[in-house]
CSV table of C-alpha atoms and ligand atoms in Angstrom, one decimal:
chain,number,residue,atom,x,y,z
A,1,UNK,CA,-19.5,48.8,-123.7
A,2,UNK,CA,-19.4,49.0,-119.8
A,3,UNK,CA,-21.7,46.8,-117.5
A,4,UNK,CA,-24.9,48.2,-116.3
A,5,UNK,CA,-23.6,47.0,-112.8
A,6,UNK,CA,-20.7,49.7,-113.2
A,7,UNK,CA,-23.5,52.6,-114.9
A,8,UNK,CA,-25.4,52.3,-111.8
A,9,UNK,CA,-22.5,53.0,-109.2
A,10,UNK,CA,-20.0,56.0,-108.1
A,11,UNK,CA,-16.6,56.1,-107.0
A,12,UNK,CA,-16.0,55.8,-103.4
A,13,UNK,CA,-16.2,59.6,-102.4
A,14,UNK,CA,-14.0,59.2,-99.7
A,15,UNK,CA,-11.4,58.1,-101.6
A,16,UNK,CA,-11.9,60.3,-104.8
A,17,UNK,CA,-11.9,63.5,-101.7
A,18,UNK,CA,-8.4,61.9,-100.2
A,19,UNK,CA,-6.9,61.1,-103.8
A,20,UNK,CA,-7.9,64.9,-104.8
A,21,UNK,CA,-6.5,66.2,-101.4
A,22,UNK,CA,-3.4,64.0,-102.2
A,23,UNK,CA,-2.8,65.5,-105.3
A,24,UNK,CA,-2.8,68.8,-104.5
A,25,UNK,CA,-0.4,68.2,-102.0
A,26,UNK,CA,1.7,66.2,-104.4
A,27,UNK,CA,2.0,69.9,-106.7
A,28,UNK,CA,3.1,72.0,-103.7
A,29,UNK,CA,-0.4,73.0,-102.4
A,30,UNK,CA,-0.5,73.2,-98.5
A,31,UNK,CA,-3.7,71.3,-98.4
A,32,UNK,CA,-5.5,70.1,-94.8
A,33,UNK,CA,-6.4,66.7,-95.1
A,34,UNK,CA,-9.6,66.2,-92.9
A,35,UNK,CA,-10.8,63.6,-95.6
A,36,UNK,CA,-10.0,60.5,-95.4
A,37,UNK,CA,-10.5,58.1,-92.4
A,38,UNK,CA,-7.3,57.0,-92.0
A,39,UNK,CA,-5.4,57.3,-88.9
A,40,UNK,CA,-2.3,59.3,-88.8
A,41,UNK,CA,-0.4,57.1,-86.2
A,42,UNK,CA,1.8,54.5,-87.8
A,43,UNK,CA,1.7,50.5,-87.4
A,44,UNK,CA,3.0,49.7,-84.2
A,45,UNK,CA,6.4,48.2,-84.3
A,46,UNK,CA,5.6,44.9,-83.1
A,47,UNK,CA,3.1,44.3,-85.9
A,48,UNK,CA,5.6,45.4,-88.5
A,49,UNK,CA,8.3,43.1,-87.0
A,50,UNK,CA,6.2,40.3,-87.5
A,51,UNK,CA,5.7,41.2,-91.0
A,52,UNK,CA,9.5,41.0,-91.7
A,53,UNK,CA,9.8,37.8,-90.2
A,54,UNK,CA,7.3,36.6,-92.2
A,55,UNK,CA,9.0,37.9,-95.0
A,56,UNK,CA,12.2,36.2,-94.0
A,57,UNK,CA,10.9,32.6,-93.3
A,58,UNK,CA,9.5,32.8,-96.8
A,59,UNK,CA,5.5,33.0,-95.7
A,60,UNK,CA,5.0,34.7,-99.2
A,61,UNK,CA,2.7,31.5,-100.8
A,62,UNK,CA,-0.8,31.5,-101.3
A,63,UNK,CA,-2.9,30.5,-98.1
A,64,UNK,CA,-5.8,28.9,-97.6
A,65,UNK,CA,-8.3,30.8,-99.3
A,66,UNK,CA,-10.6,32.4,-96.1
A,67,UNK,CA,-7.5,33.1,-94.1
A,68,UNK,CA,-4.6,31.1,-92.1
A,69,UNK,CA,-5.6,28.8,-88.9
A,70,UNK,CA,-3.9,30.5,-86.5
A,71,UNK,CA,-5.5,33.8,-87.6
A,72,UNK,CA,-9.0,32.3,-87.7
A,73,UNK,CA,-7.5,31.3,-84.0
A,74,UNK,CA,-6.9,34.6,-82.5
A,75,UNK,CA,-10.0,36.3,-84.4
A,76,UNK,CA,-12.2,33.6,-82.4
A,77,UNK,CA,-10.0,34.7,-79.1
A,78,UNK,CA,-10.8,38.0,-80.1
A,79,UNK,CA,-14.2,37.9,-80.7
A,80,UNK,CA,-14.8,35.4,-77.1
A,81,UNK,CA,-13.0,37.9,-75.2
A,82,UNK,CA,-13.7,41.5,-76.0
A,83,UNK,CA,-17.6,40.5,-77.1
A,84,UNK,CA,-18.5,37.7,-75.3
A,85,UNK,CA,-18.9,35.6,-78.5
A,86,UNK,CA,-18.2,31.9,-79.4
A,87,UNK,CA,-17.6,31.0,-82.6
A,88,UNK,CA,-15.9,28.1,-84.6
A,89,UNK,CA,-13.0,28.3,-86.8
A,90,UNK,CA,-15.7,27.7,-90.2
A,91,UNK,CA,-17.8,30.7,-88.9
A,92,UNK,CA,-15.1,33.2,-89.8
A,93,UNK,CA,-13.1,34.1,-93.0
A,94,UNK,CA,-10.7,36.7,-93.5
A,95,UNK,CA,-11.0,39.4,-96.2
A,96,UNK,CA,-9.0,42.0,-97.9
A,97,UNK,CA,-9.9,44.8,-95.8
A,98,UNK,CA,-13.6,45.3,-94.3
A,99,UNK,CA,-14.9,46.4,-97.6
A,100,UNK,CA,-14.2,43.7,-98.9
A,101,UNK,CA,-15.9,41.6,-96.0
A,102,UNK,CA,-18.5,43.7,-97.1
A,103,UNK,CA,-18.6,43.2,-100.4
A,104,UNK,CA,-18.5,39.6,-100.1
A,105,UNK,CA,-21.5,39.9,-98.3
A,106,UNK,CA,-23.3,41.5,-100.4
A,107,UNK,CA,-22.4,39.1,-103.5
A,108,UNK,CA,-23.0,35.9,-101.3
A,109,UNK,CA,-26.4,37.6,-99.3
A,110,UNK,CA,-28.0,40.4,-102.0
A,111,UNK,CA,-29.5,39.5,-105.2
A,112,UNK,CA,-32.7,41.4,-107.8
A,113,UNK,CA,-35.6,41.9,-105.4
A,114,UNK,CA,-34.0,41.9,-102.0
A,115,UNK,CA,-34.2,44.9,-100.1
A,116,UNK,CA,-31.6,46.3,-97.7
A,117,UNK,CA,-32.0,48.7,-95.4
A,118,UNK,CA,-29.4,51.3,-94.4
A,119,UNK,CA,-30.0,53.9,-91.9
A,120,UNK,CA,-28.9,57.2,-92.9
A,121,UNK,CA,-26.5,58.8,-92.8
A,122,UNK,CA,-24.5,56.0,-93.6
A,123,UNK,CA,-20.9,55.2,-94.5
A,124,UNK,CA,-20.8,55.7,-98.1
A,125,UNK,CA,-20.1,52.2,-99.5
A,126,UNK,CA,-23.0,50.5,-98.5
A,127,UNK,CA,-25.5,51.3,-100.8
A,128,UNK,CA,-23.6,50.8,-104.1
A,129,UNK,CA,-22.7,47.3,-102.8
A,130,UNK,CA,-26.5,46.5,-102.8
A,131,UNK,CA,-26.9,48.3,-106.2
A,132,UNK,CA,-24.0,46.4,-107.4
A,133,UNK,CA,-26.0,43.0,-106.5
A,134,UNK,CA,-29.2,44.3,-108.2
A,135,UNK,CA,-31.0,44.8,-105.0
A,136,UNK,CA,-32.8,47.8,-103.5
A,137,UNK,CA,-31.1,49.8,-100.8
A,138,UNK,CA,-34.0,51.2,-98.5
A,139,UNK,CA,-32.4,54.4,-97.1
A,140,UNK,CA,-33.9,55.5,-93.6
A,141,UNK,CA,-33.6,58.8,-92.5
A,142,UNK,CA,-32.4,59.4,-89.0
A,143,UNK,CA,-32.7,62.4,-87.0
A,144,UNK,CA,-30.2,64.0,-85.0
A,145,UNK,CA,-32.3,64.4,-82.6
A,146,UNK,CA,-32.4,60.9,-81.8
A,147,UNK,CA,-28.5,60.9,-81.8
A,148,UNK,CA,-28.9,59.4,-85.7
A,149,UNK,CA,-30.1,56.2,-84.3
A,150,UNK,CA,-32.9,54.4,-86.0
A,151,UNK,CA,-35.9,53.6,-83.6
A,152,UNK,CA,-37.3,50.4,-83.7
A,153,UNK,CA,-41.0,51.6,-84.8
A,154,UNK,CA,-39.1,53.5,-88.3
A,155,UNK,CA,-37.1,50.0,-88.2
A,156,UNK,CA,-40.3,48.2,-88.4
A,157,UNK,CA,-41.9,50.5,-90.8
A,158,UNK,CA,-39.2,49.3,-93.3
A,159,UNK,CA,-39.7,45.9,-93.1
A,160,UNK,CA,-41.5,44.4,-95.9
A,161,UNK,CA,-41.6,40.7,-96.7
A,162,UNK,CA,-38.3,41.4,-99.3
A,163,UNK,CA,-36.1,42.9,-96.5
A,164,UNK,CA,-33.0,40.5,-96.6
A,165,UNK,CA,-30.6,42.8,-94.3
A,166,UNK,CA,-30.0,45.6,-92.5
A,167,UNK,CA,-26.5,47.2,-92.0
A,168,UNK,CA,-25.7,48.9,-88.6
A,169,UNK,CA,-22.6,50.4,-88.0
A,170,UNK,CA,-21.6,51.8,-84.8
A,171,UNK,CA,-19.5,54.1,-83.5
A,172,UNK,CA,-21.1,54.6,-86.6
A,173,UNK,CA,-18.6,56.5,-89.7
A,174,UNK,CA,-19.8,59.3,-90.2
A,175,UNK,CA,-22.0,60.5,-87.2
A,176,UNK,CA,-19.8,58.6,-84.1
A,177,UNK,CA,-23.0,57.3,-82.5
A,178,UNK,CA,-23.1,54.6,-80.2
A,179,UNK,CA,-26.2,52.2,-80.2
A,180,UNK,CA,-27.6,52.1,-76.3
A,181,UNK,CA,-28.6,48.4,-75.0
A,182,UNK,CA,-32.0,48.8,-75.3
A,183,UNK,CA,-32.5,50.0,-78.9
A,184,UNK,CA,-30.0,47.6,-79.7
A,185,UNK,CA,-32.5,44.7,-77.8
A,186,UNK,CA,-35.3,45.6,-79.8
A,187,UNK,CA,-33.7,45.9,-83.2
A,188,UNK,CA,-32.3,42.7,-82.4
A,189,UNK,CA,-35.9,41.4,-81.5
A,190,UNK,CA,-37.3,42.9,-84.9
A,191,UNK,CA,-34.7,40.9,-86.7
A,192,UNK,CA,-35.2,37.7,-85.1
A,193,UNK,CA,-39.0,38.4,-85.9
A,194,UNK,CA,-38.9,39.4,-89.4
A,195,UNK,CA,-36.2,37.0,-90.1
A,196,UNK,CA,-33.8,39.4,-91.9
A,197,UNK,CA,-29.9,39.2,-91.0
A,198,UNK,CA,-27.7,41.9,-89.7
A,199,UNK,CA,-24.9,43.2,-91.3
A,200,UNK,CA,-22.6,44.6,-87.7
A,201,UNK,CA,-20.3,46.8,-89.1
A,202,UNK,CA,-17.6,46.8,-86.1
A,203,UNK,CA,-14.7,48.5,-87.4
A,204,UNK,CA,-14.6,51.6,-85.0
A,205,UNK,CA,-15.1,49.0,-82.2
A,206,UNK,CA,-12.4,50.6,-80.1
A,207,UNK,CA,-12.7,54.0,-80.6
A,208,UNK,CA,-15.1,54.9,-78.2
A,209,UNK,CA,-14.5,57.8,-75.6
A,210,UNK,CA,-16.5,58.8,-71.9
A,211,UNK,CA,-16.0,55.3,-70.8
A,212,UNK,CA,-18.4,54.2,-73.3
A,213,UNK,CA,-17.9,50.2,-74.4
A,214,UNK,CA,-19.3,48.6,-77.6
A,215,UNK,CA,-21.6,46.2,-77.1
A,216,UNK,CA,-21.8,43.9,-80.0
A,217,UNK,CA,-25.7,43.1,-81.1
A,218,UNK,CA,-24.5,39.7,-82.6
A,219,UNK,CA,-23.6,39.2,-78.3
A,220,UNK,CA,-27.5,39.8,-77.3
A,221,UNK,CA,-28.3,35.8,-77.7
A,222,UNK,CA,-28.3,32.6,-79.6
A,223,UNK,CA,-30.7,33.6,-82.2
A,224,UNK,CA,-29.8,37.5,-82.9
A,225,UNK,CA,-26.0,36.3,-83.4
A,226,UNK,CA,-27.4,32.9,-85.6
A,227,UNK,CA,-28.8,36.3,-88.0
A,228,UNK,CA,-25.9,38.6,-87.2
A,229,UNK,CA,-22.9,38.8,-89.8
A,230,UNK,CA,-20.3,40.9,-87.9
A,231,UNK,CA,-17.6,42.9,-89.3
A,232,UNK,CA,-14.6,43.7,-88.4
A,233,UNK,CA,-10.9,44.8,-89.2
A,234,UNK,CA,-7.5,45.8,-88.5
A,235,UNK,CA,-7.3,49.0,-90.2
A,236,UNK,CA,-8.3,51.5,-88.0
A,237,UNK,CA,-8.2,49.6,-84.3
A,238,UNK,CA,-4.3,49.2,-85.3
A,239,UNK,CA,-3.4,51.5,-87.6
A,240,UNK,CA,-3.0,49.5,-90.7
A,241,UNK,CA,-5.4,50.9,-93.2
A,242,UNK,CA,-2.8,49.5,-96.1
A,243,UNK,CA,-2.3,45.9,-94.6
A,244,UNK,CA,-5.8,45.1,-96.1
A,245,UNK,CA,-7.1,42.8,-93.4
A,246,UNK,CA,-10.7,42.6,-93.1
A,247,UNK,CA,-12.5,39.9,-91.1
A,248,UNK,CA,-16.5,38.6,-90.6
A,249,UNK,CA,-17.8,35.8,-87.9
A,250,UNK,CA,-21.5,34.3,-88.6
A,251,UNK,CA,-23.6,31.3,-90.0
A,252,UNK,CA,-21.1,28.8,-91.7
A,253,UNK,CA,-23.5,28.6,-94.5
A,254,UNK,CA,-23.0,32.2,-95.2
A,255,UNK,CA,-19.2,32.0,-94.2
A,256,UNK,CA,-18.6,29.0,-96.5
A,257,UNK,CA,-20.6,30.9,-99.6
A,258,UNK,CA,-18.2,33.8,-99.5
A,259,UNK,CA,-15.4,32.0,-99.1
A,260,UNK,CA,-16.6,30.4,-102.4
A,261,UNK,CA,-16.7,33.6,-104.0
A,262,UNK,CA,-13.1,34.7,-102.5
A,263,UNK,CA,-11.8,32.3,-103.9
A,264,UNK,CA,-13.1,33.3,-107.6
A,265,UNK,CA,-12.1,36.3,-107.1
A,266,UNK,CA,-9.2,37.7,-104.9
A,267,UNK,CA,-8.1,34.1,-103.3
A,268,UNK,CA,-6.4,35.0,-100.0
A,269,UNK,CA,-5.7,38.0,-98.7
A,270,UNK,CA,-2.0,38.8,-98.5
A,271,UNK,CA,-0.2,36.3,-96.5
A,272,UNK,CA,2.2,38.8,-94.6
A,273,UNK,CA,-0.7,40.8,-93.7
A,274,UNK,CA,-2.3,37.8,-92.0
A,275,UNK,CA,1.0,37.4,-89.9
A,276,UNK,CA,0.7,40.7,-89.1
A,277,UNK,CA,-2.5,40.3,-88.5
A,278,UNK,CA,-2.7,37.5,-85.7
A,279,UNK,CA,0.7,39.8,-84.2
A,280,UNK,CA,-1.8,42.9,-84.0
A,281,UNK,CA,-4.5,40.5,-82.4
A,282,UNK,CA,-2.4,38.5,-79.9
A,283,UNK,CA,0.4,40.9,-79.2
A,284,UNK,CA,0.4,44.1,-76.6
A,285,UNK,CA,-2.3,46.3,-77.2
A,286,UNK,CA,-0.8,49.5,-75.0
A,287,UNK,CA,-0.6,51.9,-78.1
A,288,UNK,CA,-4.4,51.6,-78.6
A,289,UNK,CA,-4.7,54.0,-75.4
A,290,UNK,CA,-2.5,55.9,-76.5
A,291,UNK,CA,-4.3,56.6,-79.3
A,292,UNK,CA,-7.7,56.9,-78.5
A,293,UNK,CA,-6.4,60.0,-75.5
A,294,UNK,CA,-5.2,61.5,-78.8
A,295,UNK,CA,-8.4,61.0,-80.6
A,296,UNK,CA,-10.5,61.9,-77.7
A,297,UNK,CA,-8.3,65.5,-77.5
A,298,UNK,CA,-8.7,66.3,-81.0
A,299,UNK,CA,-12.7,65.3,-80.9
A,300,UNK,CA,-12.9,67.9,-78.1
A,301,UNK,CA,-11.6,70.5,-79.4
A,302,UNK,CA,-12.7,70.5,-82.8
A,303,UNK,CA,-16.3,70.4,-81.6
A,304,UNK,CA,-15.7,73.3,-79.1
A,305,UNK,CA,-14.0,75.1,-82.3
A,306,UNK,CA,-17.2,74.5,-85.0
A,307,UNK,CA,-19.4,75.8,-82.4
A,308,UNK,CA,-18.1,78.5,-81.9
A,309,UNK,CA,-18.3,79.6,-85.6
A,310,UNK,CA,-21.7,81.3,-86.4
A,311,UNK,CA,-23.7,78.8,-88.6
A,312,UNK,CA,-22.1,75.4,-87.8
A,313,UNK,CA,-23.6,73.1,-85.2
A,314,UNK,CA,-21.8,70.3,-83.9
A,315,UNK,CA,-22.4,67.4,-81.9
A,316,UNK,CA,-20.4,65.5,-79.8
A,317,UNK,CA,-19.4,62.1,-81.0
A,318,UNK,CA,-19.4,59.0,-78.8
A,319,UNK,CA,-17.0,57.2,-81.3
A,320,UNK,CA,-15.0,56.5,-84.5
A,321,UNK,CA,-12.8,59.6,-85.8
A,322,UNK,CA,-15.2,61.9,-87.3
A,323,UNK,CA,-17.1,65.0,-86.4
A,324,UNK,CA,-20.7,66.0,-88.0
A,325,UNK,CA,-21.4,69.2,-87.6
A,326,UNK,CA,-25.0,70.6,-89.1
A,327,UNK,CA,-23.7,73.4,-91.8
A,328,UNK,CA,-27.1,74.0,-93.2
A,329,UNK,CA,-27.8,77.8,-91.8
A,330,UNK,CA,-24.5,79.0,-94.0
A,331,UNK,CA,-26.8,77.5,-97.4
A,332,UNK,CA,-28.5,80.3,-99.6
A,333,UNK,CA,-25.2,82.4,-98.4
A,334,UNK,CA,-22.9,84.1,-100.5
A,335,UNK,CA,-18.6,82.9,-99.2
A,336,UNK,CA,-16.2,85.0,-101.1
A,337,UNK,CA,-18.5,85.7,-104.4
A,338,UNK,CA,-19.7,81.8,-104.3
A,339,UNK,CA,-22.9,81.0,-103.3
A,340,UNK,CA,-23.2,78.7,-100.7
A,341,UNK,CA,-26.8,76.5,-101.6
A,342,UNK,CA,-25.3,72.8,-100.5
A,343,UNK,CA,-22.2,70.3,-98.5
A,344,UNK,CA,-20.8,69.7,-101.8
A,345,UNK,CA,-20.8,73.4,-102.7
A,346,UNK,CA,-19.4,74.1,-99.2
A,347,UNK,CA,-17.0,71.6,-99.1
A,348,UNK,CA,-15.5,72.7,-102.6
A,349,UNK,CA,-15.3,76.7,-101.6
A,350,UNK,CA,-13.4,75.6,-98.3
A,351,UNK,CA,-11.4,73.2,-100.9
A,352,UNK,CA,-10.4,76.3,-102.9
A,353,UNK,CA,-10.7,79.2,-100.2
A,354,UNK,CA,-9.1,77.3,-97.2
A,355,UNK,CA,-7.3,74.5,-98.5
A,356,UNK,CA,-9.0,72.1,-96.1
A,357,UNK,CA,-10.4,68.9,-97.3
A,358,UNK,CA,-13.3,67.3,-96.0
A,359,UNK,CA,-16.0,65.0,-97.2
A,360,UNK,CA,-19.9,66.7,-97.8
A,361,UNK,CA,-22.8,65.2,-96.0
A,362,UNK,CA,-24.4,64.0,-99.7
A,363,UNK,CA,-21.9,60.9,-100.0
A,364,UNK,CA,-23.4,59.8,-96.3
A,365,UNK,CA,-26.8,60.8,-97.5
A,366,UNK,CA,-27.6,64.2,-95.5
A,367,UNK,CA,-26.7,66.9,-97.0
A,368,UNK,CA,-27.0,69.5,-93.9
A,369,UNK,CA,-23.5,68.1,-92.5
A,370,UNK,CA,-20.3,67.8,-93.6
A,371,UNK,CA,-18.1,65.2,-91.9
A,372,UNK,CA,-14.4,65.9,-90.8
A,373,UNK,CA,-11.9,63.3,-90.1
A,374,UNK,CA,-9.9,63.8,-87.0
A,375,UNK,CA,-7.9,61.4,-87.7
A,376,UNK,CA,-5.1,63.8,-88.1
A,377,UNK,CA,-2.4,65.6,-85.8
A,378,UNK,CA,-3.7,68.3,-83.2
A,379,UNK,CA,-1.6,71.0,-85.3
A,380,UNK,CA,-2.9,70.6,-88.3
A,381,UNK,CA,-6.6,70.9,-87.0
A,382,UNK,CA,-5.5,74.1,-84.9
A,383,UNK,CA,-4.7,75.3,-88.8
A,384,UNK,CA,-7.6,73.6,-90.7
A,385,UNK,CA,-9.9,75.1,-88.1
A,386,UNK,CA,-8.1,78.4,-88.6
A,387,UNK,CA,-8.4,78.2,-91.9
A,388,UNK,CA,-12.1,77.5,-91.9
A,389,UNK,CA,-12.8,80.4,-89.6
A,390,UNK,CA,-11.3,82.6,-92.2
A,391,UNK,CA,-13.1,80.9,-95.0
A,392,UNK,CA,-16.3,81.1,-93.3
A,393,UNK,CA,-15.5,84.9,-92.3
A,394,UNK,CA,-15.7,86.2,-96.1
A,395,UNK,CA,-19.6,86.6,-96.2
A,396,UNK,CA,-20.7,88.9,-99.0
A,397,UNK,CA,-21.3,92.3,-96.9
A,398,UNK,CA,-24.7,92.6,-98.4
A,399,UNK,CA,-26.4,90.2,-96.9
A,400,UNK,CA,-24.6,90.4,-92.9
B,1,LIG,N1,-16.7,50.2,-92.6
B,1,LIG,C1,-16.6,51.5,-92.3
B,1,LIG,C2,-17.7,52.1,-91.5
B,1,LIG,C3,-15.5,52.2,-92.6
B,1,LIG,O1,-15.4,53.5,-92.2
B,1,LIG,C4,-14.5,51.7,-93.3
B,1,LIG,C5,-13.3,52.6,-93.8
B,1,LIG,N2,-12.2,52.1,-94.1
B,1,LIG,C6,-14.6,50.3,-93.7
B,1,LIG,C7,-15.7,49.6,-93.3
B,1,LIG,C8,-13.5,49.6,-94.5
B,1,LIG,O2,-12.3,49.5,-93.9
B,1,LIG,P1,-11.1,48.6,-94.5
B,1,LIG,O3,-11.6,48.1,-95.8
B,1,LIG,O4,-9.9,49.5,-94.5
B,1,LIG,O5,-10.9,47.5,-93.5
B,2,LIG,N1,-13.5,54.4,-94.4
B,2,LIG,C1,-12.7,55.5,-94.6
B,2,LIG,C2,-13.5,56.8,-94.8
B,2,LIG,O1,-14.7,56.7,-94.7
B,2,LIG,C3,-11.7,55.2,-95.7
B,2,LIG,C4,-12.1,55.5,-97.2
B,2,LIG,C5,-12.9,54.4,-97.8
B,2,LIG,O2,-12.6,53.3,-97.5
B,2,LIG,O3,-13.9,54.7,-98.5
B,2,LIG,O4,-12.9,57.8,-95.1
């Protein structure tokens, strides 16, 4: 009865971890919600002021269909000032959320016999939007090693005369990397050479910590940003995951096609989120340091935490809300009577056992890790992390 578009795809994990997590909350369970990425601060007041008055002066019609003029307006301000990039109002539409930027991508770029690469791990939506389109996702292992970044000779390995796109993302959701200039350079310089576009997931833009700034790739020159799609969003810079505000700025051909397809499908996105919008764009951005000391706290201490547990090793991220740690030495062990042999068994013992919720490293394609959303107050990681140590402290006597 069903599409073979929908056989071939999941749910989002995230979301099915978060609804879960929710739920079990919802019937009395004290559950830990390192889950989701979804940042626990609320939308500053200014933004949600603007909303009313949208509200009251009756902005509740149907907009154009790739977003209003004056938001297009302070996305191209945006986009001039914090990355050095020029665009014209036809270059950008606005989305319902990032994913959905995404996903119009994919429907206007990805069709049977295009390849995509995705370096892994990845965030977890990316993949099934190829699939979706009938093209071939080409996974690329990354090393933690190398920080998770690809190099430009595995880049360049990938290539093959189908490859239509690659999708980068950084401060990358899961791993919090941060591309350095000159890997970005080359990459850039394979793109431009093998003709493929780039897909410049942006969203954890500015979230970065030790006085690292993003650098977008689409900024490295006329021809890597005439290739580069970027992507961008409201939802976690500002704290308004629900608002559903998404944006992308590249070729007007490519623009114009997904406008097309917006407007068969979702026509505008909401038109008191697009006030909103331009008010989180345009308006004072103080609460965004705020913020980010928090994050940077949290990030700290949970990685001095995990490393301190026998097993777990953890990196430090350079960005986004999300810690990675490397949980493959507690496989093949026995927790509490439950065997231990993978992230998704792990992260379903410390589901049941602790109470904590967090996402396994399968969704993002690596398996060793688990990732943990710290995108959550500073108590209730000192509790998680408590729990966890307890959790992780029931190992079967006969194999210590
Ligand atoms: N890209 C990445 C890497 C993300 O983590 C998310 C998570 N929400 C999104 C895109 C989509 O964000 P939204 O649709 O809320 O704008
Ligand atoms: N991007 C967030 C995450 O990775 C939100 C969930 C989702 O959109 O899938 O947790």
């Amino acid at each position: 009865m069903l599409s073979r578009r929908v056989t071939k795809i999941k749910p989002s994990p995230t979301l099915a971890i978060d609804a879960k997590a929710k739920a079990m909350k919802a019937s009395g369970e004290d559950v830990i919600n390192f889950g989701v990425g979804e940042p626990d601060f609320d939308t500053p007041e200014h933004i949600k002021e603007a909303a009313v008055r949208a509200l009251k002066d009756g902005f509740t019609k149907y907009t154009a269909v790739g977003g209003i003029d004056p938001l297009k307006d302070a996305i191209i301000k945006k986009l001039e000032e914090d990355n050095g990039l020029a665009y014209k109002r036809e270059e950008i539409i606005v989305s319902c959320g990032a994913k959905h930027s995404l996903y119009n991508i994919a429907q206007a770029l990805y069709g049977p016999g295009d390849e995509v690469i995705i370096p892994a791990p990845y965030w977890v939506s990316y993949p099934d939007q190829v699939v979706m389109n009938d093209a071939t996702p080409v996974i690329v292992e990354t090393d933690e090693s190398n920080s998770f970044m690809i190099t430009p000779d595995h880049l360049v390995n990938n290539v093959s005369d189908k490859t239509k796109a690659l999708i980068l993302n950084y401060p990358s959701n899961p791993t919090g990397l941060a591309y350095d200039m000159k890997t970005l350079q080359k990459i850039a310089e394979i793109a431009v050479k093998h003709k493929f576009i780039i897909v410049s997931d942006e969203i954890y833009e500015k979230l970065t910590y030790d006085g690292i700034k993003h650098t977008s790739i689409a900024s490295l020159g006329r021809e890597i940003q005439s290739r580069t799609l970027v992507v961008n969003g409201l939802s976690k810079s500002h704290a308004m995951t629900g608002w559903r505000i998404g944006y992308t700025a590249g070729p007007a051909e490519i623009v114009k096609a997904m406008t097309k397809i917006q407007s068969q499908s979702t026509s505008n996105p909401n038109s008191i989120a697009q006030i909103a919008a331009r008010e989180a764009l345009t308006g004072p951005q103080e609460f965004l340091t705020h913020m980010i000391d928090q994050f940077d706290s949290r990030r700290k201490f949970l990685v001095n935490e995990l490393n301190s547990i026998d097993g777990i090793h953890c990196t430090m991220p350079k960005g986004a809300f999300y810690v990675f740690p490397n949980t493959s030495l507690l496989y093949g062990k026995t927790y509490g009577g439950k065997q231990i042999s993978s992230s998704s068994d792990l992260a379903l013992y410390l589901l049941e056992e602790a109470k904590v919720a967090l996402v396994p490293g399968d969704a993002f394609g690596n398996d060793n890790h688990v990732r943990i959303s710290y995108a959550t107050g500073l108590d209730d990681i000192k509790r998680g992390i408590g729990r966890i140590k307890a959790a992780l402290s029931k190992r079967d006597s006969s194999e210590q």
